[in-house]
Amino acid sequence: MGDMGNALLTSAFHRDYDTFQSEVKRHLGEFTWTRMLCETNRSLQDYRIEKGFGSHFGNGFVRDALVHTLGLDIIRGLDFELFGIFKDLEATSLKGLRSKAESVAMEQLKNQMDSRNTFFLNTDAMSTSRYAVFIPEIIKARTDEIQQLSAHPSLRELYSTYYGFLMLVNGGIKSNAPGLQEETKCRIEEFSDQLGKKTVINARIPKRSKNAFPNCTSETSSLLWELVRMSNGGYGTRFDSLKRIRQIGDSRVLESVRFQAEYQKGGFRSNDFYVTLLALGDLSYEAVIRNNIESRHSRRQVLQVLQSTVFPGLDDLLIKALENNRRYSSGELYNALARTGTEKSRHFLTARFRFGQRKERVQSMKALLKYCKDGISIINDESDSIAEMIMSGPKPVDAVRIAGQLPDFVWTDRLRTRIAKMLNQRSRNLSLITTITDIDELIGSETILETVIKDLIQYNRNPSSWWYRRRFMYVQHSGPFIAKALLQVRHPAYWLNQIKHLESFIKNQNVLETIDKLIINPPPHVNQREYEKLIDLVKTASNLRALSGIQMALHGIKDSDVLRFRAQQE
């Protein structure tokens, strides 16, 4: 991502409009407004690809920043394609940019009046501005929509109108709404009675229709539909719609989400509404979320909601939760903090893995590696500390996994011996054997390989023991490790000879494919004498010879081929 586009996008995501505006001022003299929007758009697309989000992710955050910077907060209900109508503005100062944006906005409002697209337009805010001239047209368009409906309209026809939509999403219309005539009020009351019979809240949701909001842009249409799902779906539907609304980040839906948050207060999904309001810029419920994060009972649910959410002060909220609950802090809290990507969060996590307790160090390192771009470079200097954690801690699996991701980490013989010793402890060897299978520096260790094979032999000697039966999973986990190790050690024939009688293990698909590779295309470090031993072993061992894959590998191999195998490789 370009530095300019990245800076604009980051400030938009955190609703830091002062920084967004400062960036625009700083670059206007050097770049065109069109160039800035293109860079921001490119950065947004790259971010979506990197995080795997959908097509509208983040549009609302950027839209809100643009509306504020262009001085159009009063008409934030203006419906336009992001990076569309304001793309070609030409100005060298923010004042000139806003002046031209206002002219474009006036023209766009006229088009909206012609198409009766009045969703999200706030007539109260517009009444004291130059946009007040549009209020009579807005009221007329909304009145005509509701008056032109048949006596018994379909649900889709009803919520496609402005007043019908408010009935469905906001629970009704204010009786003192400007321009609301008595005849229109009576019409709305009739439809409100019908609406109660047509849809059952929390049980049935209207079927989505492409024709529901035909005069809106695709972004606004998608947003309106998520509000319909939010207000009339079951728990699962509401969770999905609120997640989508948070990802879009468009503050135009604040009023509807606030109403539903109060309506659903104390319900199972209350935290979803509160976090959504925070993501949309309403910080009223920050204390509620902080208390829930610090509660062991509700922490997991809140953190699930926070997975794809960014709002101002999120890093401060999570840091306070971690400081107040050091004893019970979970990895999810650290992961959520790392996902914010702020300088403050990186500083806190760096301090925790350097000076915190063992659990805190592990969790902060895992979070930095998984969610921070420069996490590896931050941790790479702490290899001595990680080695100490592997040597001294009762659970080295996490430390081993972290060390395996560092490019400059040195695996000493002492560390390999320690890992081999830990593999003999019954309760932890499954996760540890899976972890070391992904670390090339440990796969070729004969010390570790010997330990794993001894475990397998011990298992084979006592197959009826309850403990060994329970450890059958260990056999399955060991297969990939030994398969890779046989290709790296200098004497594969010796180690294969140790396990040739283990019937259940030799039939493991990973080991079978490895024996094929050793015979057909032996590694360069295997010399001629070792290769001859390998061929003799496979030919004489009944368990190996009986396998169809090995028979195919041996097919056509002659003594002369064995003698010349190295020349053939070269």
Coordinates of C-alpha atoms in Angstrom, one line a residue:
M1 CA 0.0 0.0 0.0
G2 CA 1.2 3.5 -0.8
D3 CA 2.2 5.6 2.2
M4 CA -0.3 8.3 1.3
G5 CA -3.2 6.0 0.7
N6 CA -2.3 3.9 3.8
A7 CA -2.2 7.0 6.0
L8 CA -5.6 8.2 4.8
L9 CA -7.1 4.7 5.1
T10 CA -5.8 4.2 8.7
S11 CA -7.1 7.6 9.9
A12 CA -10.5 6.8 8.3
F13 CA -10.7 3.4 10.1
H14 CA -10.0 5.0 13.4
R15 CA -12.3 7.9 12.7
D16 CA -9.4 10.3 13.3
Y17 CA -10.8 13.0 11.0
D18 CA -8.4 15.6 12.1
T19 CA -5.5 13.5 10.8
F20 CA -7.4 12.6 7.6
Q21 CA -8.0 16.3 7.0
S22 CA -4.4 17.2 7.8
E23 CA -3.2 14.5 5.3
V24 CA -5.4 16.0 2.6
K25 CA -4.1 19.5 3.2
R26 CA -0.5 18.3 3.2
H27 CA -0.8 16.4 -0.1
L28 CA -3.1 18.8 -2.0
G29 CA -0.2 21.0 -3.1
E30 CA 1.8 18.0 -4.4
F31 CA -0.9 15.6 -5.7
T32 CA -4.3 16.0 -7.2
W33 CA -7.5 15.1 -5.2
T34 CA -8.1 12.4 -7.8
R35 CA -4.7 10.8 -7.1
M36 CA -5.4 10.8 -3.3
L37 CA -8.7 9.0 -3.8
C38 CA -7.1 6.5 -6.2
E39 CA -4.4 5.7 -3.6
T40 CA -6.9 5.4 -0.8
N41 CA -9.0 3.1 -3.0
R42 CA -6.0 0.9 -3.9
S43 CA -5.0 0.7 -0.2
L44 CA -8.6 -0.4 0.7
Q45 CA -8.6 -3.1 -2.0
D46 CA -5.2 -4.4 -0.8
Y47 CA -6.5 -4.4 2.8
R48 CA -9.5 -6.4 1.8
I49 CA -7.4 -9.0 -0.1
E50 CA -5.0 -9.2 2.8
K51 CA -7.7 -9.7 5.5
G52 CA -10.1 -11.6 3.3
F53 CA -13.1 -9.3 3.7
G54 CA -16.0 -8.7 1.3
S55 CA -16.4 -6.1 -1.4
H56 CA -18.0 -3.3 0.8
F57 CA -15.7 -3.7 3.8
G58 CA -14.5 -0.3 5.0
N59 CA -16.5 1.8 2.5
G60 CA -18.5 3.4 5.2
F61 CA -15.4 4.4 7.2
V62 CA -13.8 6.1 4.1
R63 CA -17.2 7.6 3.1
D64 CA -17.7 9.2 6.5
A65 CA -14.1 10.7 6.4
L66 CA -14.8 12.1 2.9
V67 CA -18.1 13.6 3.9
H68 CA -16.5 15.3 7.0
T69 CA -13.5 16.5 5.1
L70 CA -15.6 17.9 2.2
G71 CA -17.9 19.7 4.8
L72 CA -21.0 17.8 3.9
D73 CA -22.0 16.5 7.4
I74 CA -25.4 18.1 7.2
I75 CA -26.3 16.0 4.2
R76 CA -24.5 12.8 5.2
G77 CA -27.6 11.1 3.7
L78 CA -26.3 12.1 0.3
D79 CA -26.3 8.8 -1.8
F80 CA -23.2 8.4 -4.0
E81 CA -20.8 5.7 -5.1
L82 CA -17.6 5.8 -3.1
F83 CA -14.8 7.3 -5.2
G84 CA -17.4 8.3 -7.7
I85 CA -19.0 11.8 -8.1
F86 CA -16.3 13.6 -6.1
K87 CA -13.4 12.0 -7.8
D88 CA -12.7 14.7 -10.4
L89 CA -12.6 17.7 -8.1
E90 CA -9.8 20.1 -8.8
A91 CA -8.4 22.4 -6.1
T92 CA -5.2 23.3 -4.4
S93 CA -6.6 24.1 -1.0
L94 CA -9.2 22.5 1.3
K95 CA -11.4 25.6 1.1
G96 CA -11.5 25.4 -2.7
L97 CA -12.1 21.6 -2.5
R98 CA -15.1 22.1 -0.2
S99 CA -16.6 24.8 -2.4
K100 CA -16.5 22.6 -5.5
A101 CA -17.8 19.6 -3.5
E102 CA -20.8 21.6 -2.4
S103 CA -21.8 22.4 -6.0
V104 CA -21.5 18.7 -6.9
A105 CA -23.6 17.8 -3.8
M106 CA -26.4 20.2 -4.7
E107 CA -26.7 18.6 -8.2
Q108 CA -26.6 15.1 -6.6
L109 CA -29.4 16.1 -4.2
K110 CA -31.6 17.2 -7.1
N111 CA -31.1 13.8 -8.8
Q112 CA -32.1 12.1 -5.5
M113 CA -35.3 14.1 -5.3
D114 CA -36.1 13.2 -8.9
S115 CA -35.8 9.5 -8.0
R116 CA -37.4 9.8 -4.6
N117 CA -34.3 8.5 -2.8
T118 CA -34.7 10.2 0.6
F119 CA -33.3 7.5 3.0
F120 CA -30.9 8.9 5.6
L121 CA -31.7 12.5 4.8
N122 CA -32.2 14.4 8.0
T123 CA -34.6 17.3 7.4
D124 CA -34.0 18.7 11.0
A125 CA -30.3 19.2 10.3
M126 CA -30.9 20.6 6.8
S127 CA -33.5 23.2 8.0
T128 CA -30.9 25.7 9.1
S129 CA -28.6 25.3 6.1
R130 CA -28.6 26.2 2.4
Y131 CA -29.9 22.7 1.8
A132 CA -33.3 23.7 3.4
V133 CA -34.6 24.4 -0.1
F134 CA -34.9 20.7 -0.6
I135 CA -37.0 20.0 2.4
P136 CA -40.4 20.5 0.7
E137 CA -39.4 18.1 -2.1
I138 CA -38.2 15.6 0.5
I139 CA -41.5 15.7 2.4
K140 CA -43.5 15.5 -0.9
A141 CA -41.5 12.5 -2.1
R142 CA -42.0 10.6 1.2
T143 CA -45.7 11.5 1.3
D144 CA -46.3 10.4 -2.3
E145 CA -44.5 7.1 -1.7
I146 CA -46.9 6.1 1.1
Q147 CA -50.0 7.5 -0.5
Q148 CA -49.5 5.6 -3.8
L149 CA -49.4 2.2 -2.1
S150 CA -52.4 0.0 -2.5
A151 CA -54.7 -0.8 0.4
H152 CA -52.8 -4.0 1.2
P153 CA -49.2 -3.7 -0.1
S154 CA -46.7 -6.4 0.1
L155 CA -44.0 -6.3 2.8
R156 CA -41.4 -5.5 0.2
E157 CA -43.5 -2.6 -1.2
L158 CA -43.9 -1.3 2.3
Y159 CA -40.3 -1.2 3.4
S160 CA -39.2 0.2 0.1
T161 CA -40.8 3.5 1.1
Y162 CA -39.2 5.8 3.6
Y163 CA -42.0 5.7 6.2
G164 CA -42.6 2.0 5.7
F165 CA -38.9 1.4 6.3
L166 CA -39.0 3.4 9.6
M167 CA -42.0 1.4 10.7
L168 CA -40.1 -1.9 10.2
V169 CA -36.6 -0.8 11.5
N170 CA -37.2 2.0 14.0
G171 CA -40.6 0.8 15.3
G172 CA -42.6 3.7 13.9
I173 CA -42.6 7.4 13.0
K174 CA -42.5 10.4 15.3
S175 CA -45.9 12.1 15.4
N176 CA -44.3 15.5 15.2
A177 CA -42.2 14.7 12.2
P178 CA -42.0 17.8 10.0
G179 CA -44.5 18.0 7.1
L180 CA -46.4 14.9 8.3
Q181 CA -50.1 15.6 7.3
E182 CA -53.1 14.1 9.1
E183 CA -54.0 12.0 6.1
T184 CA -50.5 10.5 5.9
K185 CA -50.6 9.7 9.6
C186 CA -53.8 7.7 9.2
R187 CA -52.3 5.9 6.3
I188 CA -49.2 5.0 8.3
E189 CA -51.4 3.7 11.2
E190 CA -53.2 1.4 8.8
F191 CA -50.0 0.0 7.4
S192 CA -48.6 -0.3 10.9
D193 CA -51.5 -2.6 11.9
Q194 CA -51.0 -4.7 8.8
L195 CA -47.2 -4.8 9.4
G196 CA -47.8 -6.4 12.8
K197 CA -49.7 -9.2 11.1
K198 CA -47.3 -9.7 8.3
T199 CA -44.0 -10.2 10.2
V200 CA -43.3 -11.6 13.6
I201 CA -40.3 -10.0 15.2
N202 CA -37.4 -12.4 15.9
A203 CA -39.0 -15.2 14.0
R204 CA -39.5 -14.3 10.4
I205 CA -37.6 -12.1 8.1
P206 CA -38.7 -10.6 4.8
K207 CA -37.3 -12.2 1.7
R208 CA -34.6 -10.1 0.1
S209 CA -35.5 -8.5 -3.2
K210 CA -33.3 -6.8 -5.7
N211 CA -36.2 -4.4 -6.4
A212 CA -36.6 -3.3 -2.8
F213 CA -34.5 -0.1 -3.1
P214 CA -34.2 0.4 -6.8
N215 CA -33.3 4.1 -6.7
C216 CA -30.4 3.7 -4.3
T217 CA -26.7 2.9 -5.0
S218 CA -25.6 -0.6 -4.4
E219 CA -23.8 0.4 -1.2
T220 CA -26.8 2.1 0.3
S221 CA -29.1 -0.7 -0.9
S222 CA -26.9 -3.2 0.9
L223 CA -26.8 -1.1 4.0
L224 CA -30.6 -0.7 4.1
W225 CA -31.1 -4.4 3.7
E226 CA -28.7 -5.2 6.6
L227 CA -30.9 -2.9 8.8
V228 CA -34.0 -4.9 7.8
R229 CA -32.2 -8.1 8.8
M230 CA -31.0 -6.5 12.0
S231 CA -34.4 -5.5 13.2
N232 CA -36.4 -8.5 12.1
G233 CA -34.1 -11.5 12.2
G234 CA -33.4 -14.2 14.8
Y235 CA -30.2 -14.2 16.9
G236 CA -28.1 -15.7 14.1
T237 CA -29.4 -13.3 11.5
R238 CA -28.9 -10.3 13.8
F239 CA -25.4 -11.3 14.6
D240 CA -24.5 -11.6 10.9
S241 CA -26.2 -8.3 10.0
L242 CA -24.5 -6.4 12.8
K243 CA -21.1 -7.9 11.9
R244 CA -21.7 -6.7 8.3
I245 CA -22.7 -3.2 9.5
R246 CA -19.6 -3.0 11.6
Q247 CA -17.4 -4.0 8.7
I248 CA -19.0 -1.4 6.4
G249 CA -18.6 1.3 9.1
D250 CA -21.2 3.7 7.7
S251 CA -22.5 6.0 10.4
R252 CA -25.7 6.8 8.5
V253 CA -27.3 3.8 10.3
L254 CA -26.5 5.1 13.8
E255 CA -30.1 6.1 14.6
S256 CA -31.6 2.7 13.7
V257 CA -28.9 0.8 15.5
R258 CA -29.4 3.0 18.6
F259 CA -33.1 2.3 18.6
Q260 CA -32.6 -1.5 18.3
A261 CA -29.9 -1.4 21.0
E262 CA -32.4 0.1 23.4
Y263 CA -35.2 -2.2 22.2
Q264 CA -32.9 -5.3 22.7
K265 CA -31.4 -4.0 26.0
G266 CA -30.4 -6.9 28.3
G267 CA -30.8 -9.5 25.5
F268 CA -28.4 -12.2 24.5
R269 CA -27.0 -10.1 21.7
S270 CA -26.8 -6.7 23.5
N271 CA -23.0 -6.6 23.3
D272 CA -23.2 -6.9 19.5
F273 CA -25.3 -3.7 19.4
Y274 CA -23.0 -1.9 21.8
V275 CA -19.8 -2.8 19.9
T276 CA -21.5 -1.8 16.6
L277 CA -22.4 1.6 18.0
L278 CA -18.7 2.1 19.1
A279 CA -17.5 1.1 15.6
L280 CA -19.9 3.6 14.1
G281 CA -18.5 6.4 16.2
D282 CA -20.9 6.5 19.2
L283 CA -18.7 6.1 22.3
S284 CA -21.6 6.1 24.8
Y285 CA -21.3 2.4 25.5
E286 CA -17.5 2.2 25.9
A287 CA -17.8 1.6 29.7
V288 CA -20.3 -1.2 29.2
I289 CA -18.0 -3.0 26.8
R290 CA -15.0 -2.5 29.0
N291 CA -16.9 -4.1 32.0
N292 CA -17.9 -7.0 29.8
I293 CA -14.3 -7.6 28.5
E294 CA -13.1 -7.6 32.1
S295 CA -15.8 -10.2 33.1
R296 CA -14.7 -13.8 32.7
H297 CA -18.2 -14.8 31.8
S298 CA -18.9 -12.4 28.9
R299 CA -15.3 -11.8 27.7
R300 CA -15.4 -14.4 25.0
Q301 CA -18.6 -13.2 23.4
V302 CA -17.4 -9.6 23.3
L303 CA -14.1 -10.5 21.8
Q304 CA -15.8 -12.5 19.1
V305 CA -17.7 -9.4 18.2
L306 CA -14.5 -7.3 18.2
Q307 CA -12.7 -9.6 15.7
S308 CA -13.3 -7.4 12.7
T309 CA -14.1 -4.1 14.4
V310 CA -12.1 -0.9 14.6
F311 CA -13.1 2.2 16.5
P312 CA -11.4 5.1 18.3
G313 CA -10.0 4.1 21.7
L314 CA -10.2 0.3 21.1
D315 CA -6.5 -0.1 21.9
D316 CA -6.9 1.9 25.2
L317 CA -10.0 -0.2 26.1
L318 CA -8.1 -3.5 25.6
I319 CA -5.0 -2.3 27.4
K320 CA -7.0 -1.3 30.4
A321 CA -8.7 -4.7 30.4
L322 CA -5.3 -6.5 30.3
E323 CA -3.9 -4.3 33.1
N324 CA -6.9 -4.9 35.3
N325 CA -7.0 -8.6 34.8
R326 CA -3.4 -9.8 34.6
R327 CA -4.1 -13.0 36.4
Y328 CA -6.9 -14.1 34.0
S329 CA -5.9 -12.4 30.8
S330 CA -6.5 -14.6 27.8
G331 CA -4.9 -14.9 24.4
E332 CA -8.0 -13.5 22.7
L333 CA -7.4 -10.2 24.5
Y334 CA -3.8 -10.0 23.2
N335 CA -5.0 -11.0 19.7
A336 CA -7.7 -8.3 19.7
L337 CA -5.1 -5.7 20.8
A338 CA -2.6 -6.7 18.1
R339 CA -5.4 -6.5 15.4
T340 CA -5.8 -2.8 16.1
G341 CA -2.4 -2.2 14.6
T342 CA -1.8 1.0 16.5
E343 CA 1.6 2.2 17.7
K344 CA 0.4 2.1 21.3
S345 CA -0.7 -1.5 21.0
R346 CA 2.6 -2.6 19.5
H347 CA 4.5 -0.8 22.3
F348 CA 2.3 -2.5 25.0
L349 CA 2.8 -6.0 23.5
T350 CA 6.5 -5.5 23.1
A351 CA 6.8 -4.4 26.8
R352 CA 4.7 -7.4 27.9
F353 CA 6.8 -10.1 26.1
R354 CA 10.0 -8.5 27.4
F355 CA 9.1 -7.9 31.0
G356 CA 5.8 -9.8 31.7
Q357 CA 5.2 -13.1 33.3
R358 CA 5.7 -16.3 31.4
K359 CA 2.0 -16.6 30.2
E360 CA 1.9 -12.9 29.3
R361 CA 5.1 -13.2 27.3
V362 CA 3.9 -16.1 25.3
Q363 CA 0.5 -14.6 24.5
S364 CA 1.9 -11.3 23.5
M365 CA 4.5 -12.9 21.2
K366 CA 1.9 -15.1 19.6
A367 CA -0.3 -12.1 19.0
L368 CA 2.6 -10.0 17.5
L369 CA 3.6 -12.9 15.1
K370 CA 0.0 -13.5 13.9
Y371 CA -1.4 -10.0 13.5
C372 CA 1.5 -7.5 13.2
K373 CA 3.4 -7.1 10.0
D374 CA 6.7 -6.4 11.8
G375 CA 6.0 -8.9 14.6
I376 CA 8.9 -11.2 13.5
S377 CA 11.4 -8.4 13.5
I378 CA 10.2 -7.2 16.9
I379 CA 10.6 -10.7 18.4
N380 CA 13.7 -11.8 16.5
D381 CA 16.0 -10.0 18.9
E382 CA 14.6 -12.0 21.8
S383 CA 15.9 -15.4 20.8
D384 CA 17.8 -15.9 24.1
S385 CA 14.6 -15.2 26.0
I386 CA 12.7 -17.7 24.0
A387 CA 15.4 -20.3 24.4
E388 CA 15.1 -19.8 28.1
M389 CA 11.4 -20.4 28.0
I390 CA 11.9 -23.7 26.1
M391 CA 14.5 -24.8 28.7
S392 CA 12.8 -23.8 31.9
G393 CA 9.0 -23.8 31.4
P394 CA 6.7 -26.7 32.0
K395 CA 4.9 -26.2 28.6
P396 CA 7.4 -25.4 25.9
V397 CA 5.1 -26.0 23.0
D398 CA 4.2 -22.3 22.4
A399 CA 7.8 -21.2 22.8
V400 CA 8.9 -23.9 20.3
R401 CA 6.2 -22.8 17.9
I402 CA 7.3 -19.1 18.2
A403 CA 11.0 -20.0 17.8
G404 CA 10.2 -22.0 14.6
Q405 CA 8.9 -18.8 13.0
L406 CA 12.0 -16.8 13.6
P407 CA 14.5 -16.8 10.8
D408 CA 17.6 -16.3 12.9
F409 CA 16.8 -18.6 15.8
V410 CA 19.7 -21.1 16.7
W411 CA 18.6 -24.6 17.7
T412 CA 21.4 -25.8 20.0
D413 CA 22.0 -29.5 20.9
R414 CA 20.9 -28.5 24.4
L415 CA 17.5 -27.3 23.1
R416 CA 17.1 -30.5 21.0
T417 CA 17.8 -32.6 24.0
R418 CA 15.2 -30.7 26.0
I419 CA 12.6 -31.2 23.4
A420 CA 13.4 -34.9 23.2
K421 CA 12.9 -35.1 26.9
M422 CA 9.6 -33.4 26.8
L423 CA 8.3 -35.8 24.1
N424 CA 8.4 -38.6 26.7
Q425 CA 5.9 -36.7 28.9
R426 CA 2.6 -38.3 28.2
S427 CA 0.4 -35.2 28.5
R428 CA 2.1 -32.9 26.0
N429 CA 3.8 -34.9 23.3
L430 CA 0.9 -34.8 20.8
S431 CA 0.9 -31.0 20.3
L432 CA 4.7 -30.9 20.5
I433 CA 5.3 -33.6 17.9
T434 CA 2.9 -31.7 15.6
T435 CA 4.7 -28.4 16.2
I436 CA 8.3 -29.7 15.5
T437 CA 7.1 -31.4 12.3
D438 CA 6.9 -27.9 10.8
I439 CA 10.4 -26.9 11.9
D440 CA 13.1 -28.1 9.5
E441 CA 15.9 -27.5 12.0
L442 CA 14.3 -30.1 14.4
I443 CA 13.3 -32.7 11.8
G444 CA 16.9 -33.7 11.1
S445 CA 17.8 -34.1 14.8
E446 CA 18.7 -37.8 15.4
T447 CA 18.2 -37.2 19.2
I448 CA 14.6 -36.3 18.7
L449 CA 14.1 -39.0 16.1
E450 CA 15.4 -41.6 18.4
T451 CA 13.1 -40.5 21.2
V452 CA 10.0 -40.7 18.9
I453 CA 11.0 -44.2 17.6
K454 CA 11.5 -45.5 21.1
D455 CA 8.1 -44.3 22.0
L456 CA 6.6 -46.1 19.0
I457 CA 8.5 -49.3 19.9
Q458 CA 7.2 -49.1 23.5
Y459 CA 3.7 -48.6 22.2
N460 CA 4.0 -51.7 19.9
R461 CA 5.2 -53.9 22.8
N462 CA 2.1 -53.2 24.9
P463 CA -0.8 -52.7 22.5
S464 CA -3.4 -54.0 25.0
S465 CA -2.5 -51.5 27.8
W466 CA -5.2 -48.9 28.2
W467 CA -2.6 -46.1 28.3
Y468 CA -1.0 -47.3 25.0
R469 CA -4.4 -47.7 23.4
R470 CA -5.2 -44.1 24.3
R471 CA -1.9 -43.1 22.7
F472 CA -2.7 -44.6 19.4
M473 CA -3.2 -41.0 18.2
Y474 CA 0.5 -40.5 18.9
V475 CA 1.3 -43.0 16.2
Q476 CA -0.8 -41.0 13.7
H477 CA 0.9 -37.7 14.7
S478 CA 4.4 -39.3 14.5
G479 CA 4.0 -40.4 10.9
P480 CA 4.6 -37.0 9.2
F481 CA 7.5 -36.2 11.5
I482 CA 9.4 -39.5 10.8
A483 CA 8.5 -39.4 7.1
K484 CA 10.3 -36.0 6.9
A485 CA 13.1 -37.0 9.2
L486 CA 14.0 -40.1 7.1
L487 CA 14.7 -37.8 4.1
Q488 CA 17.1 -35.6 6.2
V489 CA 19.1 -37.9 8.4
R490 CA 22.4 -39.4 7.0
H491 CA 21.5 -43.0 7.7
P492 CA 17.9 -43.6 6.8
A493 CA 18.4 -47.4 6.4
Y494 CA 19.4 -47.6 10.1
W495 CA 16.3 -45.8 11.3
L496 CA 14.0 -47.6 8.9
N497 CA 15.4 -50.9 10.3
Q498 CA 14.3 -49.8 13.8
I499 CA 10.7 -49.4 12.8
K500 CA 10.3 -52.1 10.0
H501 CA 8.4 -54.4 12.4
L502 CA 5.9 -51.8 13.4
E503 CA 3.0 -53.0 11.2
S504 CA 0.5 -50.3 12.0
F505 CA 3.0 -47.5 11.6
I506 CA 4.8 -48.7 8.4
K507 CA 1.4 -48.7 6.6
N508 CA 1.1 -45.0 7.4
Q509 CA 0.8 -43.2 4.0
N510 CA 3.4 -40.6 4.9
V511 CA 6.0 -43.2 5.6
L512 CA 5.1 -45.3 2.6
E513 CA 5.6 -42.3 0.3
T514 CA 8.9 -41.5 1.9
I515 CA 10.3 -45.0 1.3
D516 CA 9.3 -44.6 -2.3
K517 CA 11.2 -41.3 -2.5
L518 CA 14.3 -42.8 -0.8
I519 CA 14.5 -45.6 -3.4
I520 CA 13.5 -43.8 -6.6
N521 CA 15.2 -40.5 -5.9
P522 CA 17.5 -40.7 -2.9
P523 CA 18.6 -37.4 -1.3
P524 CA 22.1 -36.1 -2.2
H525 CA 23.5 -36.7 1.3
V526 CA 22.8 -40.4 1.1
N527 CA 26.0 -42.2 -0.2
Q528 CA 26.2 -45.3 -2.3
R529 CA 26.8 -47.6 0.7
E530 CA 23.9 -46.3 2.6
Y531 CA 21.7 -46.6 -0.5
E532 CA 22.7 -50.3 -1.0
K533 CA 21.8 -51.0 2.7
L534 CA 18.4 -49.3 2.1
I535 CA 17.7 -51.5 -1.0
D536 CA 18.8 -54.7 0.8
L537 CA 16.6 -53.8 3.8
V538 CA 13.5 -53.2 1.6
K539 CA 14.1 -56.4 -0.3
T540 CA 14.6 -58.6 2.8
A541 CA 12.1 -57.1 5.2
S542 CA 8.8 -58.9 4.7
N543 CA 6.7 -56.0 6.1
L544 CA 8.3 -53.6 3.7
R545 CA 8.4 -55.9 0.7
A546 CA 4.7 -56.7 0.9
L547 CA 3.6 -53.1 0.4
S548 CA 2.4 -52.5 -3.1
G549 CA 4.0 -49.1 -3.3
I550 CA 7.4 -50.5 -2.4
Q551 CA 7.0 -53.2 -5.0
M552 CA 6.4 -50.6 -7.6
A553 CA 9.5 -48.6 -6.4
L554 CA 11.7 -51.7 -6.6
H555 CA 10.4 -52.8 -10.0
G556 CA 13.1 -52.6 -12.6
I557 CA 15.9 -51.7 -10.1
K558 CA 19.0 -53.9 -10.9
D559 CA 22.4 -54.2 -9.2
S560 CA 24.0 -52.1 -12.0
D561 CA 21.5 -49.4 -11.4
V562 CA 22.3 -49.4 -7.7
L563 CA 26.0 -49.0 -8.4
R564 CA 25.4 -46.2 -10.8
F565 CA 22.6 -44.4 -8.9
R566 CA 24.7 -41.4 -8.0
A567 CA 25.8 -40.8 -11.6
Q568 CA 22.2 -41.0 -12.6
Q569 CA 21.2 -38.4 -10.1
E570 CA 23.9 -36.0 -11.3

